[in-house]
PDB file of C-alpha atoms in Angstrom:
ATOM      1  CA  VAL X  19       4.726   3.209 -68.821  1.00 94.00           C
ATOM      2  CA  LYS X  20       5.362   4.378 -65.259  1.00 95.00           C
ATOM      3  CA  VAL X  21       2.181   4.555 -63.151  1.00 95.00           C
ATOM      4  CA  CYS X  22       2.322   5.943 -59.618  1.00 93.00           C
ATOM      5  CA  PHE X  23      -0.274   5.783 -56.873  1.00 93.00           C
ATOM      6  CA  ILE X  24      -0.518   8.839 -54.617  1.00 90.00           C
ATOM      7  CA  GLY X  25      -2.949  10.013 -51.969  1.00 86.00           C
ATOM      8  CA  ARG X  26      -3.728  10.159 -48.296  1.00 84.00           C
ATOM      9  CA  VAL X  27      -2.188   7.749 -45.812  1.00 82.00           C
ATOM     10  CA  SER X  28      -4.189   4.494 -45.534  1.00 83.00           C
ATOM     11  CA  VAL X  29      -6.494   5.204 -48.477  1.00 86.00           C
ATOM     12  CA  GLY X  30      -5.706   1.874 -50.147  1.00 86.00           C
ATOM     13  CA  LYS X  31      -2.954   2.726 -52.647  1.00 88.00           C
ATOM     14  CA  SER X  32      -1.012  -0.496 -52.024  1.00 89.00           C
ATOM     15  CA  THR X  33      -4.209  -2.552 -51.998  1.00 89.00           C
ATOM     16  CA  VAL X  34      -5.172  -1.242 -55.454  1.00 90.00           C
ATOM     17  CA  ILE X  35      -1.713  -2.147 -56.796  1.00 89.00           C
ATOM     18  CA  ASN X  36      -2.038  -5.654 -55.355  1.00 89.00           C
ATOM     19  CA  ALA X  37      -5.460  -6.029 -56.999  1.00 90.00           C
ATOM     20  CA  LEU X  38      -4.104  -4.902 -60.373  1.00 89.00           C
ATOM     21  CA  MET X  39      -1.170  -7.298 -60.118  1.00 88.00           C
ATOM     22  CA  ASN X  40      -3.458 -10.091 -58.887  1.00 89.00           C
ATOM     23  CA  LYS X  41      -0.989 -10.899 -56.107  1.00 88.00           C
ATOM     24  CA  LYS X  42       0.209  -9.333 -52.870  1.00 90.00           C
ATOM     25  CA  LEU X  43       3.400  -7.495 -53.794  1.00 84.00           C
ATOM     26  CA  ALA X  44       2.882  -4.222 -51.927  1.00 85.00           C
ATOM     27  CA  LYS X  45       2.873  -4.290 -48.132  1.00 81.00           C
ATOM     28  CA  THR X  46      -0.506  -3.325 -46.634  1.00 84.00           C
ATOM     29  CA  GLY X  47      -1.743  -2.653 -43.129  1.00 73.00           C
ATOM     30  CA  ALA X  48      -4.153  -0.745 -40.914  1.00 69.00           C
ATOM     31  CA  SER X  49      -1.936   2.350 -40.936  1.00 70.00           C
ATOM     32  CA  GLY X  50       0.449   3.777 -43.532  1.00 70.00           C
ATOM     33  CA  THR X  51       2.982   1.101 -44.489  1.00 73.00           C
ATOM     34  CA  THR X  52       4.685   2.630 -47.536  1.00 77.00           C
ATOM     35  CA  VAL X  53       7.650   4.689 -46.337  1.00 76.00           C
ATOM     36  CA  VAL X  54       9.655   5.195 -49.550  1.00 80.00           C
ATOM     37  CA  VAL X  55       8.771   5.476 -53.238  1.00 83.00           C
ATOM     38  CA  SER X  56       8.964   1.895 -54.473  1.00 85.00           C
ATOM     39  CA  LYS X  57       8.559   0.114 -57.780  1.00 89.00           C
ATOM     40  CA  ILE X  58       6.208  -2.732 -56.916  1.00 89.00           C
ATOM     41  CA  GLY X  59       6.037  -4.633 -60.177  1.00 87.00           C
ATOM     42  CA  GLU X  60       5.233  -4.655 -63.890  1.00 90.00           C
ATOM     43  CA  SER X  61       2.258  -5.911 -65.823  1.00 88.00           C
ATOM     44  CA  THR X  62       2.471  -8.503 -68.547  1.00 86.00           C
ATOM     45  CA  PRO X  63       3.052  -6.773 -71.913  1.00 87.00           C
ATOM     46  CA  ASP X  64      -0.133  -6.004 -73.843  1.00 88.00           C
ATOM     47  CA  VAL X  65      -0.538  -6.816 -77.563  1.00 88.00           C
ATOM     48  CA  ASN X  66       1.639  -3.799 -78.414  1.00 90.00           C
ATOM     49  CA  GLY X  67       4.393  -4.834 -76.014  1.00 92.00           C
ATOM     50  CA  VAL X  68       3.563  -2.079 -73.497  1.00 93.00           C
ATOM     51  CA  ARG X  69       4.190  -2.835 -69.827  1.00 92.00           C
ATOM     52  CA  LEU X  70       2.830  -0.851 -66.911  1.00 93.00           C
ATOM     53  CA  ALA X  71       5.302  -0.344 -64.069  1.00 93.00           C
ATOM     54  CA  TYR X  72       3.484   0.290 -60.771  1.00 93.00           C
ATOM     55  CA  TRP X  73       5.073   2.637 -58.223  1.00 92.00           C
ATOM     56  CA  ASP X  74       3.802   2.998 -54.650  1.00 89.00           C
ATOM     57  CA  VAL X  75       4.326   6.424 -53.062  1.00 86.00           C
ATOM     58  CA  PRO X  76       4.073   7.235 -49.321  1.00 83.00           C
ATOM     59  CA  GLY X  77       0.927   9.081 -48.228  1.00 78.00           C
ATOM     60  CA  HIS X  78       0.566  12.846 -48.169  1.00 67.00           C
ATOM     61  CA  SER X  79       2.653  13.160 -45.031  1.00 57.00           C
ATOM     62  CA  ALA X  80       5.641  12.952 -47.401  1.00 58.00           C
ATOM     63  CA  ALA X  81       4.467  15.759 -49.724  1.00 66.00           C
ATOM     64  CA  MET X  82       7.820  16.710 -51.247  1.00 72.00           C
ATOM     65  CA  GLU X  83       8.680  13.084 -51.955  1.00 73.00           C
ATOM     66  CA  MET X  84       5.265  12.695 -53.593  1.00 76.00           C
ATOM     67  CA  ILE X  85       5.805  15.694 -55.898  1.00 80.00           C
ATOM     68  CA  GLU X  86       9.220  14.429 -56.976  1.00 82.00           C
ATOM     69  CA  ALA X  87       7.807  10.963 -57.653  1.00 83.00           C
ATOM     70  CA  VAL X  88       4.998  12.367 -59.820  1.00 87.00           C
ATOM     71  CA  ARG X  89       7.446  14.313 -61.975  1.00 89.00           C
ATOM     72  CA  GLY X  90       9.089  11.096 -63.166  1.00 88.00           C
ATOM     73  CA  MET X  91       5.854   9.237 -63.936  1.00 92.00           C
ATOM     74  CA  HIS X  92       3.652   8.979 -67.017  1.00 94.00           C
ATOM     75  CA  VAL X  93       0.270   8.411 -65.304  1.00 95.00           C
ATOM     76  CA  VAL X  94      -0.910   9.226 -61.783  1.00 95.00           C
ATOM     77  CA  VAL X  95      -3.560   7.170 -59.990  1.00 95.00           C
ATOM     78  CA  ILE X  96      -5.232   8.862 -57.023  1.00 93.00           C
ATOM     79  CA  PRO X  97      -7.256   6.490 -54.837  1.00 91.00           C
ATOM     80  CA  TYR X  98      -9.810   8.071 -52.496  1.00 90.00           C
ATOM     81  CA  ASN X  99     -12.324   6.529 -50.141  1.00 86.00           C
ATOM     82  CA  SER X 100     -15.512   8.344 -49.193  1.00 75.00           C
ATOM     83  CA  ASN X 101     -15.183  12.033 -49.989  1.00 79.00           C
ATOM     84  CA  ILE X 102     -13.850  13.103 -53.381  1.00 82.00           C
ATOM     85  CA  SER X 103     -13.447  16.681 -52.132  1.00 83.00           C
ATOM     86  CA  GLU X 104     -10.519  15.425 -50.000  1.00 81.00           C
ATOM     87  CA  ILE X 105      -8.402  14.996 -53.132  1.00 86.00           C
ATOM     88  CA  GLU X 106      -9.066  18.360 -54.817  1.00 88.00           C
ATOM     89  CA  VAL X 107      -5.663  19.790 -53.872  1.00 84.00           C
ATOM     90  CA  THR X 108      -3.869  16.656 -55.039  1.00 85.00           C
ATOM     91  CA  VAL X 109      -5.708  16.700 -58.364  1.00 89.00           C
ATOM     92  CA  ARG X 110      -4.811  20.381 -58.889  1.00 88.00           C
ATOM     93  CA  LEU X 111      -1.155  19.688 -58.084  1.00 85.00           C
ATOM     94  CA  VAL X 112      -0.914  16.771 -60.514  1.00 88.00           C
ATOM     95  CA  SER X 113      -2.791  18.716 -63.199  1.00 90.00           C
ATOM     96  CA  ALA X 114      -0.268  21.545 -62.852  1.00 89.00           C
ATOM     97  CA  LEU X 115       2.457  18.986 -63.614  1.00 89.00           C
ATOM     98  CA  SER X 116       0.584  18.015 -66.832  1.00 92.00           C
ATOM     99  CA  LYS X 117       0.160  14.382 -65.868  1.00 92.00           C
ATOM    100  CA  PRO X 118      -2.838  12.229 -66.803  1.00 95.00           C
ATOM    101  CA  ILE X 119      -4.908  11.351 -63.731  1.00 95.00           C
ATOM    102  CA  VAL X 120      -7.004   8.292 -62.920  1.00 95.00           C
ATOM    103  CA  LEU X 121      -9.277   8.518 -59.862  1.00 94.00           C
ATOM    104  CA  VAL X 122     -10.040   5.231 -58.097  1.00 93.00           C
ATOM    105  CA  ARG X 123     -12.751   4.887 -55.460  1.00 91.00           C
ATOM    106  CA  THR X 124     -11.591   2.543 -52.679  1.00 87.00           C
ATOM    107  CA  MET X 125     -13.176   1.109 -49.540  1.00 76.00           C
ATOM    108  CA  LEU X 126     -16.638   0.899 -51.054  1.00 69.00           C
ATOM    109  CA  ASP X 127     -17.978  -0.540 -47.810  1.00 64.00           C
ATOM    110  CA  ASN X 128     -17.455   2.847 -46.061  1.00 52.00           C
TER     111      ASN X 128
END
């Protein structure tokens, strides 16, 4: 199952992937570090043999690349930090592409 992480620059997309994988596979930093759509890794198969493949997508500054990436995915994860209204447009876009969406609140210390 292909799972992509989209959202604003520096919202914590790569950090969430690293947490899910329980190791640092995706590059992270103070500013946007993801510059191309990249497959970061796969989960261990569950009891049904299903693996999740995690894809990191550059922040919104690469909007067309983000749309193309979403089209090829099964599930879209949208991390956001303090204001959920900031992701309304992204949620509408992904919904229009008929993709399941998971919202993830990041940076809880903000």
